[in-house]
Amino acid sequence: MTNENIKKPNILLIVMDQLALHAVSCYEAPLCKTPHIDSLAQDGIKFERSYTPCALCTPARASLLSGVYPHKHGAIFNSETGHLPFSENELGKRLELYPQKLKEAGYQLGYMGKWHAGLAETANDVGFEGYGPKNYGDVRNSKEYHQYLKEHSLSELETVIEFYAQNEQNKMDSSGYVKGSTEATPSHFIANRTIEMMKQFSEKDSPFFMTCNFWGPHAPYWPSEEYKDLYNPQNIPPWKSFDEDLTNKPQLHRRYRKHVMPNAGKAGWDIWSQVVARYYAQTTMIDAAMGKILNALKVMGHYDDTLLIFTADHGESVGIHGGIFDKGAMAYEEIYHTPLIIKMPGFIGAGTTRDHWVSLLDVTATICQATGTSMQDLDGQSLFPIIGGLDCVWRDDMIAQFHGHRFPVSQRILWWKNFKYVLNFADTDELYDLEHDSAELHNLILDSSSVDLLKEMKKRMWNNMKKTGDTLGPQAWTFFE
C-alpha cells in the first residue's frame, strides 16, 4: 500500500482516556456495551494486540505526538506542563511533533478535549485550532464549557459522589453520577464541538485532521442520570484476581493499594461492583457521544473517504488484584492492553482483525504515511503494510516503560509470544504466561522451570532497550548479565 492510494485524506483521530478492553464489547467484553465502537470495527480493522508505550496520561500522549518513547521526549510523569521544552528531547536532538508536519503539508488542524501531553501548555501551542486546555484540564470550570451550556440552554451538572477511592478531599478519584442532561456532560460538550469544527473544515478545499480527546472513562466515574443505572451491580461478577492477596507480587503493589488508594483496597465486591457499573455506564455514555461524531461525518458525506483512528492512551484497573484503583506501577494487561481500530478510506480491510504486536507509537507513523509527511527517528512503524496484508518485517515482541506515578519507580515491560516479563529494578520482577494465566495471578519469576524463558525475555528486553536508546540502559546492564 502506498501513499498514492490514500493521498491526503481527511483524518479523524478519536482518543478515549483510560479505557480498559473489558469495557469494549467488540473486544469480547462480557457486559459493557459500546455499539458505536463496535460499528466502527465492522467498517474498519481491529488490532487485537495493541499496547501503550507507557500506561500514564502525559507520557502516552506525548509519545503519540512525537512517535518516540518517553525516555526520548522527556515527559515521563504526569507533570505540569510549560516547563518541558519540545525543541529538544532527552538525547539532545530536535523533537518533532506530527501537528507541525501536517500543518506544513496543508492540513487544517482541529483539537477538542483533554490535552495533558506535557510537551506544551495547550494544544494551540503546537499548531492546533480548537480547545485543548493546559494540564489535565478543568473542563467544567472553563469558559468554553460554560459558553456551550449557554448556547444550548443547559443547566450546570450536580455531582453525587458515592465512593472515594482515596479520601473525601480527592473528588478526582471517586465514582458516582451527575444530575442533569447528558448533553451537559464533558463528553457530549466535546463531541458537539468536534462536529462543529469538522463542518467548518469541510467547507474548505484543504484536507483536515481532527482529533477528539474525551475526558473519560478516566476517573471520576460520573455518568449522567440517563446512563447511571444501565448496568446492575448484582450482574457484575468479581474479577478473577479480586481476592488476590498479592503475596507473590512486588512490594510496590501492596504499597500502592495500602497507602495511595486505601479506601479502594479495603472495599469489598459489594462496593466495587457498583464502581465498575458506574465505569461501564460512563463508557457507554461516551460511546454514544462518539456515535454522534460518526453520524455527523456520514451526514457531511465524508465518512467513506475519511481515515478514522480510534484508540486510548492506556487502560484502567477498576478493582483488579484486590481493589486497585486508577493506574500506577502495576503492569497488568488491563492497564497496558488498549483498543485500536482503523477505518480506511474506501473501507479497505473492513471487518477484519490483525494480531501483530502494535503500539500507540505506530499510530504516529501511520498518520505520517497517510499525509505524505515524515518525522525523524520514530520508534513506531506505519501500520499500512500489515493493513494491506503485505509481506513486511514486523516486530515479534513489544516493549513498554514506566517511570512512576504517585511514587517514583522504574519499570520495563516486554511481551513475547504469550509471555510477559516485568523488570522492577528495585523490587521483585514478574513473569506471566498470559495464555494459561490471563488474570496474572501466578508470578513465575522464581519458578525453576522458567529459567530458560526468563533468559530469553531478558535478552529481548535488553536488545529493545539498546535499539531504542533507552537512557536507563547504562544503569541497567547488570540486570541482563
Tab-separated table of C-alpha atoms in Angstrom:
chain	number	residue	atom	x	y	z
A	1	MET	CA	0.000	0.000	0.000
A	2	THR	CA	1.427	3.361	-0.986
A	3	ASN	CA	0.705	6.953	-0.199
A	4	GLU	CA	-0.922	7.334	-3.628
A	5	ASN	CA	-3.739	5.022	-2.508
A	6	ILE	CA	-4.636	7.317	0.380
A	7	LYS	CA	-3.273	10.656	-0.730
A	8	LYS	CA	-4.016	13.332	1.855
A	9	PRO	CA	-7.320	12.057	3.179
A	10	ASN	CA	-9.304	13.755	5.887
A	11	ILE	CA	-8.328	12.142	9.202
A	12	LEU	CA	-10.338	11.805	12.388
A	13	LEU	CA	-8.478	10.585	15.467
A	14	ILE	CA	-10.638	9.713	18.487
A	15	VAL	CA	-8.840	9.029	21.776
A	16	MET	CA	-10.541	7.862	24.940
A	17	ASP	CA	-8.871	8.279	28.284
A	18	GLN	CA	-8.097	5.243	30.446
A	19	LEU	CA	-10.292	2.753	28.569
A	20	ALA	CA	-9.969	-0.905	29.585
A	21	LEU	CA	-10.597	-3.595	26.973
A	22	HIS	CA	-13.131	-5.292	29.244
A	23	ALA	CA	-15.336	-2.238	28.645
A	24	VAL	CA	-15.293	-2.516	24.815
A	25	SER	CA	-17.840	-5.013	23.547
A	26	CYS	CA	-16.197	-5.707	20.173
A	27	TYR	CA	-13.156	-6.884	22.148
A	28	GLU	CA	-15.438	-9.533	23.673
A	29	ALA	CA	-16.242	-7.547	26.788
A	30	PRO	CA	-18.741	-9.668	28.743
A	31	LEU	CA	-21.090	-6.896	29.921
A	32	CYS	CA	-20.277	-3.343	28.848
A	33	LYS	CA	-21.842	-2.243	25.563
A	34	THR	CA	-20.141	0.077	23.089
A	35	PRO	CA	-22.284	-0.151	19.928
A	36	HIS	CA	-20.660	2.746	18.089
A	37	ILE	CA	-17.118	1.486	18.649
A	38	ASP	CA	-18.379	-1.921	17.510
A	39	SER	CA	-19.851	-0.394	14.362
A	40	LEU	CA	-16.534	1.262	13.594
A	41	ALA	CA	-14.798	-2.108	13.993
A	42	GLN	CA	-17.197	-3.592	11.436
A	43	ASP	CA	-16.193	-0.877	8.965
A	44	GLY	CA	-12.511	-0.998	9.850
A	45	ILE	CA	-9.653	-3.134	11.079
A	46	LYS	CA	-9.378	-4.185	14.701
A	47	PHE	CA	-5.935	-4.712	16.200
A	48	GLU	CA	-6.003	-7.462	18.809
A	49	ARG	CA	-2.585	-6.851	20.379
A	50	SER	CA	-2.281	-3.095	20.733
A	51	TYR	CA	-0.367	-1.645	23.692
A	52	THR	CA	0.513	1.730	25.118
A	53	PRO	CA	4.219	2.611	25.403
A	54	CYS	CA	3.537	3.889	28.938
A	55	ALA	CA	0.357	3.468	30.988
A	56	LEU	CA	0.186	7.064	32.155
A	57	CYS	CA	-1.583	10.013	30.521
A	58	THR	CA	1.198	12.533	29.903
A	59	PRO	CA	3.917	10.103	28.747
A	60	ALA	CA	1.490	8.233	26.478
A	61	ARG	CA	0.037	11.382	24.925
A	62	ALA	CA	3.480	12.901	24.425
A	63	SER	CA	4.539	9.659	22.714
A	64	LEU	CA	1.552	9.896	20.380
A	65	LEU	CA	2.542	13.455	19.471
A	66	SER	CA	6.210	12.658	18.937
A	67	GLY	CA	6.248	8.988	17.926
A	68	VAL	CA	9.023	8.183	20.410
A	69	TYR	CA	9.279	6.503	23.805
A	70	PRO	CA	9.025	8.630	26.962
A	71	HIS	CA	12.735	8.382	27.740
A	72	LYS	CA	13.325	10.298	24.478
A	73	HIS	CA	10.686	13.017	24.690
A	74	GLY	CA	11.289	13.571	28.413
A	75	ALA	CA	7.680	13.914	29.649
A	76	ILE	CA	7.910	10.820	31.812
A	77	PHE	CA	5.488	11.805	34.607
A	78	ASN	CA	2.022	13.332	34.850
A	79	SER	CA	3.784	16.638	35.438
A	80	GLU	CA	2.505	20.140	34.978
A	81	THR	CA	3.163	21.493	31.523
A	82	GLY	CA	5.061	24.502	30.291
A	83	HIS	CA	8.498	23.613	31.622
A	84	LEU	CA	9.306	20.734	29.270
A	85	PRO	CA	10.602	22.254	26.026
A	86	PHE	CA	9.628	20.335	22.910
A	87	SER	CA	12.514	21.826	20.956
A	88	GLU	CA	14.901	19.140	22.177
A	89	ASN	CA	14.448	15.716	23.662
A	90	GLU	CA	16.479	13.891	26.292
A	91	LEU	CA	19.017	12.766	23.693
A	92	GLY	CA	19.749	16.316	22.582
A	93	LYS	CA	18.047	16.032	19.187
A	94	ARG	CA	15.271	18.247	17.934
A	95	LEU	CA	11.937	16.744	18.886
A	96	GLU	CA	9.413	16.779	16.056
A	97	LEU	CA	5.668	16.621	16.605
A	98	TYR	CA	3.218	15.406	13.982
A	99	PRO	CA	0.923	18.509	14.080
A	100	GLN	CA	3.779	20.654	12.836
A	101	LYS	CA	4.390	18.267	9.949
A	102	LEU	CA	0.722	18.097	8.998
A	103	LYS	CA	0.398	21.868	9.014
A	104	GLU	CA	3.358	22.105	6.633
A	105	ALA	CA	1.551	19.588	4.397
A	106	GLY	CA	-1.500	21.848	4.157
A	107	TYR	CA	-3.781	20.257	6.717
A	108	GLN	CA	-6.334	22.112	8.786
A	109	LEU	CA	-5.692	21.023	12.365
A	110	GLY	CA	-8.511	20.709	14.890
A	111	TYR	CA	-8.303	19.650	18.533
A	112	MET	CA	-11.062	19.122	21.071
A	113	GLY	CA	-10.741	17.772	24.592
A	114	LYS	CA	-8.143	16.586	27.013
A	115	TRP	CA	-4.557	17.666	26.320
A	116	HIS	CA	-2.285	16.701	29.267
A	117	ALA	CA	0.573	15.962	26.870
A	118	GLY	CA	3.399	17.624	28.761
A	119	LEU	CA	5.319	18.961	25.782
A	120	ALA	CA	3.482	22.290	25.587
A	121	GLU	CA	0.901	24.094	27.705
A	122	THR	CA	-2.032	23.691	25.336
A	123	ALA	CA	-2.934	22.069	22.023
A	124	ASN	CA	-2.913	25.522	20.432
A	125	ASP	CA	0.791	25.882	21.246
A	126	VAL	CA	1.695	23.122	18.771
A	127	GLY	CA	-0.464	24.368	15.900
A	128	PHE	CA	-3.981	23.089	16.575
A	129	GLU	CA	-7.142	25.173	16.417
A	130	GLY	CA	-9.806	24.448	18.990
A	131	TYR	CA	-9.848	23.559	22.666
A	132	GLY	CA	-7.109	21.612	24.438
A	133	PRO	CA	-6.561	23.301	27.825
A	134	LYS	CA	-3.345	23.149	29.822
A	135	ASN	CA	-2.546	20.302	32.198
A	136	TYR	CA	-5.368	17.813	32.808
A	137	GLY	CA	-7.987	20.454	32.053
A	138	ASP	CA	-10.686	21.666	34.436
A	139	VAL	CA	-13.379	21.426	31.801
A	140	ARG	CA	-16.463	22.055	33.949
A	141	ASN	CA	-14.986	25.326	35.188
A	142	SER	CA	-13.783	26.521	31.795
A	143	LYS	CA	-15.256	29.466	29.923
A	144	GLU	CA	-15.573	27.330	26.775
A	145	TYR	CA	-17.775	24.805	28.560
A	146	HIS	CA	-19.973	27.476	30.140
A	147	GLN	CA	-20.374	29.165	26.767
A	148	TYR	CA	-21.524	25.808	25.390
A	149	LEU	CA	-24.080	25.424	28.197
A	150	LYS	CA	-25.400	28.910	27.495
A	151	GLU	CA	-25.677	28.313	23.752
A	152	HIS	CA	-27.655	25.107	24.278
A	153	SER	CA	-29.741	26.362	27.243
A	154	LEU	CA	-28.291	23.680	29.505
A	155	SER	CA	-28.000	23.842	33.285
A	156	GLU	CA	-24.846	23.037	35.185
A	157	LEU	CA	-24.471	19.475	36.423
A	158	GLU	CA	-24.846	18.495	40.058
A	159	THR	CA	-22.411	15.834	41.248
A	160	VAL	CA	-23.389	12.977	43.550
A	161	ILE	CA	-20.340	11.099	44.876
A	162	GLU	CA	-20.907	7.576	46.183
A	163	PHE	CA	-17.357	6.311	46.684
A	164	TYR	CA	-13.951	7.874	47.351
A	165	ALA	CA	-11.003	5.660	46.426
A	166	GLN	CA	-8.505	7.809	48.334
A	167	ASN	CA	-10.265	10.225	50.714
A	168	GLU	CA	-13.084	12.738	50.705
A	169	GLN	CA	-10.740	15.591	49.820
A	170	ASN	CA	-9.949	13.971	46.475
A	171	LYS	CA	-13.035	14.076	44.270
A	172	MET	CA	-10.991	13.084	41.223
A	173	ASP	CA	-10.555	9.507	42.447
A	174	SER	CA	-14.217	8.800	43.012
A	175	SER	CA	-17.344	7.373	41.460
A	176	GLY	CA	-20.994	8.370	41.450
A	177	TYR	CA	-23.095	10.214	38.905
A	178	VAL	CA	-24.217	13.677	37.813
A	179	LYS	CA	-27.720	15.118	37.836
A	180	GLY	CA	-28.643	16.955	34.690
A	181	SER	CA	-28.794	16.490	30.949
A	182	THR	CA	-26.415	14.085	29.215
A	183	GLU	CA	-25.851	16.887	26.710
A	184	ALA	CA	-24.239	18.894	29.532
A	185	THR	CA	-21.586	16.252	30.272
A	186	PRO	CA	-17.993	16.956	29.170
A	187	SER	CA	-18.122	14.060	26.693
A	188	HIS	CA	-21.085	15.465	24.808
A	189	PHE	CA	-19.707	19.007	25.006
A	190	ILE	CA	-16.531	17.787	23.303
A	191	ALA	CA	-18.440	15.703	20.756
A	192	ASN	CA	-20.649	18.617	19.706
A	193	ARG	CA	-17.695	20.985	19.425
A	194	THR	CA	-15.829	18.369	17.364
A	195	ILE	CA	-18.748	18.177	14.947
A	196	GLU	CA	-18.836	21.956	14.633
A	197	MET	CA	-15.136	22.100	13.765
A	198	MET	CA	-15.408	19.324	11.187
A	199	LYS	CA	-18.271	21.145	9.491
A	200	GLN	CA	-16.177	24.319	9.305
A	201	PHE	CA	-13.189	22.415	7.940
A	202	SER	CA	-15.283	20.546	5.359
A	203	GLU	CA	-16.288	23.822	3.728
A	204	LYS	CA	-12.689	24.460	2.672
A	205	ASP	CA	-10.664	22.813	-0.071
A	206	SER	CA	-7.736	21.655	2.061
A	207	PRO	CA	-7.938	18.356	3.995
A	208	PHE	CA	-8.486	18.325	7.731
A	209	PHE	CA	-7.006	16.444	10.648
A	210	MET	CA	-9.429	16.442	13.553
A	211	THR	CA	-8.739	14.827	16.921
A	212	CYS	CA	-11.333	14.364	19.660
A	213	ASN	CA	-9.926	13.512	23.098
A	214	PHE	CA	-12.538	12.524	25.654
A	215	TRP	CA	-12.081	13.017	29.401
A	216	GLY	CA	-13.105	9.518	30.216
A	217	PRO	CA	-13.899	6.932	31.175
A	218	HIS	CA	-10.960	8.067	33.333
A	219	ALA	CA	-11.994	8.699	36.941
A	220	PRO	CA	-14.042	10.278	38.307
A	221	TYR	CA	-16.668	7.823	37.053
A	222	TRP	CA	-19.634	10.182	36.852
A	223	PRO	CA	-22.151	9.107	34.194
A	224	SER	CA	-25.320	11.116	33.779
A	225	GLU	CA	-28.603	10.104	35.385
A	226	GLU	CA	-29.733	8.821	31.994
A	227	TYR	CA	-26.936	6.221	31.988
A	228	LYS	CA	-26.049	5.629	35.634
A	229	ASP	CA	-28.272	2.572	36.186
A	230	LEU	CA	-27.596	0.991	32.808
A	231	TYR	CA	-25.647	-1.842	34.462
A	232	ASN	CA	-26.856	-3.712	37.534
A	233	PRO	CA	-24.006	-4.223	40.040
A	234	GLN	CA	-25.531	-7.561	41.038
A	235	ASN	CA	-24.922	-8.837	37.492
A	236	ILE	CA	-21.218	-7.957	37.575
A	237	PRO	CA	-19.156	-10.884	38.939
A	238	PRO	CA	-15.858	-10.265	40.772
A	239	TRP	CA	-12.663	-10.185	38.741
A	240	LYS	CA	-10.721	-13.442	38.835
A	241	SER	CA	-7.956	-11.512	40.577
A	242	PHE	CA	-10.128	-9.620	43.046
A	243	ASP	CA	-9.440	-11.856	46.067
A	244	GLU	CA	-5.691	-12.000	45.424
A	245	ASP	CA	-3.602	-11.130	48.494
A	246	LEU	CA	-0.539	-10.167	46.370
A	247	THR	CA	1.811	-12.422	48.379
A	248	ASN	CA	3.770	-13.459	45.291
A	249	LYS	CA	3.856	-9.961	43.845
A	250	PRO	CA	6.192	-6.960	44.165
A	251	GLN	CA	6.014	-4.954	47.365
A	252	LEU	CA	5.114	-1.856	45.382
A	253	HIS	CA	1.705	-3.391	44.548
A	254	ARG	CA	0.857	-3.753	48.217
A	255	ARG	CA	2.245	-0.305	48.995
A	256	TYR	CA	0.077	1.312	46.321
A	257	ARG	CA	-3.083	-0.447	47.477
A	258	LYS	CA	-2.476	0.370	51.152
A	259	HIS	CA	-1.155	3.926	51.024
A	260	VAL	CA	-2.187	5.526	47.714
A	261	MET	CA	-5.799	4.343	47.368
A	262	PRO	CA	-6.610	2.993	50.846
A	263	ASN	CA	-10.400	3.047	50.553
A	264	ALA	CA	-10.237	1.158	47.264
A	265	GLY	CA	-8.001	-1.517	48.753
A	266	LYS	CA	-10.347	-2.035	51.715
A	267	ALA	CA	-13.611	-2.145	49.757
A	268	GLY	CA	-15.414	-5.419	49.177
A	269	TRP	CA	-17.025	-6.507	45.925
A	270	ASP	CA	-20.386	-5.172	47.080
A	271	ILE	CA	-18.873	-1.684	46.749
A	272	TRP	CA	-16.602	-2.405	43.820
A	273	SER	CA	-19.388	-3.867	41.678
A	274	GLN	CA	-21.188	-0.527	41.842
A	275	VAL	CA	-17.961	1.325	40.976
A	276	VAL	CA	-17.497	-0.938	37.948
A	277	ALA	CA	-21.136	-0.362	36.982
A	278	ARG	CA	-20.544	3.407	37.002
A	279	TYR	CA	-17.350	2.966	34.954
A	280	TYR	CA	-19.240	0.899	32.390
A	281	ALA	CA	-22.107	3.409	32.319
A	282	GLN	CA	-19.686	6.256	31.691
A	283	THR	CA	-18.018	4.277	28.903
A	284	THR	CA	-21.355	3.632	27.177
A	285	MET	CA	-22.260	7.305	27.569
A	286	ILE	CA	-19.008	8.351	25.884
A	287	ASP	CA	-19.578	5.743	23.171
A	288	ALA	CA	-22.893	7.494	22.455
A	289	ALA	CA	-21.067	10.831	22.134
A	290	MET	CA	-18.642	9.183	19.723
A	291	GLY	CA	-21.624	7.863	17.756
A	292	LYS	CA	-22.841	11.432	17.254
A	293	ILE	CA	-19.488	12.332	15.711
A	294	LEU	CA	-19.508	9.349	13.352
A	295	ASN	CA	-23.074	10.047	12.287
A	296	ALA	CA	-22.271	13.718	11.642
A	297	LEU	CA	-19.358	12.657	9.454
A	298	LYS	CA	-21.758	10.490	7.448
A	299	VAL	CA	-24.242	13.350	7.074
A	300	MET	CA	-21.411	15.558	5.808
A	301	GLY	CA	-20.609	12.908	3.198
A	302	HIS	CA	-17.073	12.365	4.485
A	303	TYR	CA	-17.348	9.097	6.419
A	304	ASP	CA	-16.477	6.813	3.488
A	305	ASP	CA	-13.332	8.690	2.440
A	306	THR	CA	-12.005	9.614	5.903
A	307	LEU	CA	-9.162	7.776	7.623
A	308	LEU	CA	-10.615	7.134	11.069
A	309	ILE	CA	-8.486	6.031	14.022
A	310	PHE	CA	-9.873	5.052	17.417
A	311	THR	CA	-7.701	4.251	20.426
A	312	ALA	CA	-6.980	5.093	24.083
A	313	ASP	CA	-3.912	6.447	25.845
A	314	HIS	CA	-3.918	3.439	28.219
A	315	GLY	CA	-6.232	1.125	30.145
A	316	GLU	CA	-7.670	1.092	33.653
A	317	SER	CA	-7.585	-1.199	36.694
A	318	VAL	CA	-11.124	-0.732	38.121
A	319	GLY	CA	-10.687	-3.069	41.081
A	320	ILE	CA	-8.392	-5.799	39.760
A	321	HIS	CA	-5.913	-7.588	42.050
A	322	GLY	CA	-7.551	-6.862	45.356
A	323	GLY	CA	-9.037	-3.458	44.626
A	324	ILE	CA	-6.541	-1.423	42.607
A	325	PHE	CA	-7.945	1.942	41.508
A	326	ASP	CA	-6.611	4.040	38.621
A	327	LYS	CA	-3.161	3.060	37.290
A	328	GLY	CA	0.392	3.033	38.610
A	329	ALA	CA	3.355	0.709	38.902
A	330	MET	CA	1.268	-2.382	38.231
A	331	ALA	CA	1.895	-3.559	34.686
A	332	TYR	CA	-1.222	-5.668	34.311
A	333	GLU	CA	-2.913	-6.268	30.973
A	334	GLU	CA	-5.997	-4.266	31.953
A	335	ILE	CA	-3.765	-1.195	32.201
A	336	TYR	CA	-1.445	-1.689	29.187
A	337	HIS	CA	-3.560	-3.529	26.599
A	338	THR	CA	-5.508	-0.913	24.620
A	339	PRO	CA	-8.074	-0.838	21.806
A	340	LEU	CA	-7.035	0.234	18.325
A	341	ILE	CA	-9.394	0.358	15.353
A	342	ILE	CA	-8.586	1.917	11.992
A	343	LYS	CA	-11.180	2.533	9.272
A	344	MET	CA	-9.500	3.082	5.941
A	345	PRO	CA	-10.821	5.304	3.151
A	346	GLY	CA	-12.826	3.041	0.886
A	347	PHE	CA	-13.287	0.534	3.746
A	348	ILE	CA	-10.149	-1.427	2.879
A	349	GLY	CA	-9.993	-4.493	5.115
A	350	ALA	CA	-13.372	-3.759	6.697
A	351	GLY	CA	-14.424	-6.184	9.416
A	352	THR	CA	-11.041	-7.895	9.720
A	353	THR	CA	-8.569	-8.221	12.565
A	354	ARG	CA	-4.791	-8.170	12.879
A	355	ASP	CA	-2.823	-9.951	15.594
A	356	HIS	CA	0.544	-8.217	15.154
A	357	TRP	CA	2.238	-6.536	18.112
A	358	VAL	CA	1.326	-2.866	17.655
A	359	SER	CA	1.826	0.261	19.719
A	360	LEU	CA	0.370	3.718	20.136
A	361	LEU	CA	3.702	4.776	18.620
A	362	ASP	CA	2.633	3.120	15.365
A	363	VAL	CA	-0.343	5.460	15.122
A	364	THR	CA	2.055	8.392	14.750
A	365	ALA	CA	3.973	6.671	11.955
A	366	THR	CA	0.702	5.741	10.244
A	367	ILE	CA	-0.518	9.345	10.339
A	368	CYS	CA	2.755	10.443	8.744
A	369	GLN	CA	2.464	7.966	5.881
A	370	ALA	CA	-1.186	8.819	5.323
A	371	THR	CA	-0.369	12.520	4.968
A	372	GLY	CA	2.819	12.118	2.957
A	373	THR	CA	4.934	13.545	5.764
A	374	SER	CA	7.887	12.160	7.685
A	375	MET	CA	9.452	12.504	11.115
A	376	GLN	CA	12.948	11.677	12.286
A	377	ASP	CA	13.868	8.602	14.315
A	378	LEU	CA	10.359	7.325	15.015
A	379	ASP	CA	10.120	4.368	17.376
A	380	GLY	CA	6.906	3.192	15.729
A	381	GLN	CA	6.165	1.747	12.291
A	382	SER	CA	3.414	2.628	9.838
A	383	LEU	CA	0.574	0.122	10.033
A	384	PHE	CA	-0.231	0.313	6.328
A	385	PRO	CA	1.850	-2.745	5.331
A	386	ILE	CA	0.005	-5.039	7.736
A	387	ILE	CA	-3.318	-3.348	6.958
A	388	GLY	CA	-2.748	-4.204	3.297
A	389	GLY	CA	-1.606	-7.750	4.064
A	390	LEU	CA	1.819	-7.126	2.566
A	391	ASP	CA	4.913	-9.120	3.400
A	392	CYS	CA	6.983	-6.940	5.673
A	393	VAL	CA	9.450	-7.122	8.512
A	394	TRP	CA	7.434	-6.657	11.689
A	395	ARG	CA	8.366	-6.850	15.353
A	396	ASP	CA	7.902	-10.156	17.118
A	397	ASP	CA	7.906	-8.670	20.601
A	398	MET	CA	6.759	-5.460	22.283
A	399	ILE	CA	8.261	-3.237	24.967
A	400	ALA	CA	6.837	-0.541	27.244
A	401	GLN	CA	8.173	1.534	30.100
A	402	PHE	CA	7.079	3.243	33.296
A	403	HIS	CA	8.819	5.891	35.399
A	404	GLY	CA	6.481	6.443	38.323
A	405	HIS	CA	3.101	7.787	39.340
A	406	ARG	CA	2.198	8.859	42.887
A	407	PHE	CA	5.565	7.438	43.952
A	408	PRO	CA	8.790	7.029	41.936
A	409	VAL	CA	9.563	3.649	40.372
A	410	SER	CA	11.244	2.466	37.176
A	411	GLN	CA	9.874	-0.416	35.137
A	412	ARG	CA	10.364	-2.000	31.736
A	413	ILE	CA	7.824	-4.451	30.306
A	414	LEU	CA	8.293	-6.940	27.461
A	415	TRP	CA	5.739	-9.114	25.659
A	416	TRP	CA	6.807	-12.065	23.515
A	417	LYS	CA	4.572	-14.875	22.243
A	418	ASN	CA	2.161	-15.455	25.140
A	419	PHE	CA	4.575	-14.317	27.859
A	420	LYS	CA	5.167	-11.067	29.699
A	421	TYR	CA	8.210	-10.018	31.707
A	422	VAL	CA	8.176	-7.002	34.034
A	423	LEU	CA	11.530	-5.691	35.235
A	424	ASN	CA	11.033	-3.895	38.580
A	425	PHE	CA	14.505	-2.528	39.236
A	426	ALA	CA	14.168	-2.083	42.989
A	427	ASP	CA	11.668	-4.853	43.641
A	428	THR	CA	10.623	-8.378	42.666
A	429	ASP	CA	10.390	-8.957	38.924
A	430	GLU	CA	7.340	-10.538	37.294
A	431	LEU	CA	6.891	-13.234	34.647
A	432	TYR	CA	3.481	-14.370	33.403
A	433	ASP	CA	2.117	-16.919	30.972
A	434	LEU	CA	-0.818	-14.948	29.580
A	435	GLU	CA	-2.253	-17.889	27.671
A	436	HIS	CA	-2.723	-20.081	30.734
A	437	ASP	CA	-2.950	-17.324	33.357
A	438	SER	CA	-4.887	-14.438	31.802
A	439	ALA	CA	-5.604	-12.944	35.235
A	440	GLU	CA	-1.853	-12.774	36.006
A	441	LEU	CA	-2.182	-14.491	39.355
A	442	HIS	CA	0.913	-16.665	39.158
A	443	ASN	CA	4.258	-14.906	39.067
A	444	LEU	CA	6.695	-17.400	37.510
A	445	ILE	CA	9.815	-15.390	38.222
A	446	LEU	CA	11.186	-17.914	40.754
A	447	ASP	CA	9.803	-20.993	39.002
A	448	SER	CA	12.722	-23.329	38.235
A	449	SER	CA	11.071	-24.431	35.002
A	450	SER	CA	11.091	-20.838	33.728
A	451	VAL	CA	14.867	-20.265	33.820
A	452	ASP	CA	15.392	-20.541	30.059
A	453	LEU	CA	12.269	-18.493	29.317
A	454	LEU	CA	13.459	-15.741	31.645
A	455	LYS	CA	16.857	-15.644	29.907
A	456	GLU	CA	15.147	-15.214	26.543
A	457	MET	CA	12.865	-12.471	27.858
A	458	LYS	CA	15.787	-10.601	29.420
A	459	LYS	CA	17.791	-10.866	26.211
A	460	ARG	CA	14.926	-9.470	24.186
A	461	MET	CA	14.340	-6.661	26.654
A	462	TRP	CA	17.993	-5.653	26.606
A	463	ASN	CA	18.045	-5.694	22.796
A	464	ASN	CA	14.982	-3.463	22.706
A	465	MET	CA	16.486	-1.054	25.213
A	466	LYS	CA	19.651	-0.769	23.135
A	467	LYS	CA	17.674	-0.373	19.911
A	468	THR	CA	15.588	2.494	21.281
A	469	GLY	CA	18.483	4.207	23.040
A	470	ASP	CA	16.869	3.731	26.438
A	471	THR	CA	18.608	6.170	28.781
A	472	LEU	CA	18.235	3.671	31.620
A	473	GLY	CA	20.472	1.226	29.783
A	474	PRO	CA	23.831	2.309	31.284
A	475	GLN	CA	22.427	1.732	34.770
A	476	ALA	CA	20.508	-1.438	33.923
A	477	TRP	CA	23.043	-3.641	32.132
A	478	THR	CA	23.846	-5.681	35.250
A	479	PHE	CA	20.249	-6.986	35.291
A	480	PHE	CA	20.845	-8.702	31.968
A	481	GLU	CA	24.188	-10.373	32.573
